[in-house]
CSV table of C-alpha atoms in Angstrom, one decimal:
chain,number,residue,atom,x,y,z
P,22,MET,CA,102.4,103.1,79.3
P,23,PHE,CA,101.9,99.6,80.8
P,24,LYS,CA,98.9,98.1,82.5
P,25,VAL,CA,99.6,95.4,85.1
P,26,TYR,CA,96.5,93.3,85.9
P,27,GLY,CA,97.4,91.8,89.2
P,28,LYS,CA,96.0,90.3,92.4
P,29,THR,CA,96.7,90.4,96.1
P,30,ASN,CA,99.5,88.4,97.6
P,31,CYS,CA,101.2,87.9,94.2
P,32,GLN,CA,105.0,88.0,94.2
P,33,SER,CA,105.2,88.2,90.4
P,34,CYS,CA,102.8,91.1,90.4
P,35,THR,CA,105.0,92.9,92.9
P,36,SER,CA,108.1,92.1,90.9
P,37,ALA,CA,106.5,93.5,87.7
P,38,LYS,CA,105.7,96.8,89.5
P,39,GLN,CA,109.2,97.0,90.9
P,40,LEU,CA,110.8,96.3,87.5
P,41,LEU,CA,108.7,99.0,85.8
P,42,GLU,CA,109.6,101.5,88.6
P,43,ALA,CA,113.3,100.6,88.4
P,44,LYS,CA,113.2,101.3,84.6
P,45,GLY,CA,111.3,104.5,85.0
P,46,CYS,CA,108.3,103.3,83.1
P,47,GLU,CA,104.8,104.7,83.4
P,48,TYR,CA,102.3,102.1,84.5
P,49,GLU,CA,98.9,101.5,86.0
P,50,TYR,CA,98.3,98.7,88.5
P,51,LEU,CA,94.9,97.2,88.5
P,52,LEU,CA,93.7,94.9,91.3
P,53,PHE,CA,91.5,91.8,90.6
P,54,GLY,CA,88.1,92.1,92.2
P,55,LYS,CA,88.5,95.9,92.6
P,56,ASP,CA,89.6,97.4,89.3
P,57,TYR,CA,88.7,94.5,87.0
P,58,ASP,CA,87.0,91.1,86.9
P,59,LEU,CA,87.4,87.9,85.1
P,60,SER,CA,85.4,89.0,82.1
P,61,LYS,CA,88.0,91.9,81.5
P,62,PHE,CA,90.8,89.4,82.0
P,63,VAL,CA,89.4,87.0,79.4
P,64,GLU,CA,88.5,89.9,77.0
P,65,ILE,CA,92.2,90.9,76.9
P,66,ASN,CA,93.6,87.3,76.4
P,67,LYS,CA,91.5,84.2,77.1
P,68,THR,CA,94.5,81.9,77.1
P,69,HIS,CA,96.6,83.8,79.7
P,70,LYS,CA,96.8,81.6,82.8
P,71,THR,CA,99.1,83.4,85.3
P,72,MET,CA,99.4,86.6,87.2
P,73,PRO,CA,100.2,89.3,86.4
P,74,MET,CA,98.8,89.9,82.9
P,75,ILE,CA,100.5,92.9,81.3
P,76,THR,CA,99.5,95.1,78.4
P,77,VAL,CA,101.1,98.1,76.8
P,78,VAL,CA,99.0,101.1,75.8
P,79,LYS,CA,100.1,103.2,72.9
P,80,ASP,CA,98.1,105.9,71.2
P,81,GLY,CA,95.0,104.8,73.2
P,82,VAL,CA,95.3,101.1,72.0
P,83,GLU,CA,95.9,98.4,74.6
P,84,ASN,CA,98.0,95.4,73.4
P,85,TYR,CA,98.7,92.2,75.3
P,86,ILE,CA,102.3,91.5,76.2
P,87,GLY,CA,102.0,88.5,78.5
P,88,GLY,CA,103.3,88.0,82.1
P,89,LEU,CA,106.4,88.9,84.0
P,90,VAL,CA,108.7,86.8,81.8
P,91,GLU,CA,107.5,88.6,78.7
P,92,LEU,CA,107.7,92.0,80.4
P,93,LYS,CA,111.3,91.3,81.2
P,94,GLU,CA,112.0,90.5,77.5
P,95,VAL,CA,110.2,93.6,76.3
P,96,LEU,CA,112.1,95.8,78.7
P,97,ALA,CA,115.5,94.1,78.0
P,98,THR,CA,115.0,94.8,74.3
P,99,LYS,CA,113.9,98.4,74.9
P,100,TYR,CA,116.8,99.2,77.2
P,101,SER,CA,119.5,97.2,75.4
P,102,LYS,CA,120.0,99.8,72.6
């Protein structure tokens, strides 16, 4: 399962959600200021500078992927086999 940490009025956040839906991936969308705050964002990866920030959760462990570009790379690798 993926977690998408996004914000309002973010085209890249919308694109990430649409991509995950198109690939049939399970995901949770979290909205900045409602579902998480800056401290959670920094806790996951203090060097990430863009929105969205995306993680993958496997066996209860959340791991940082990156942003929309990195999500596309992960999904291309997963679905190219």
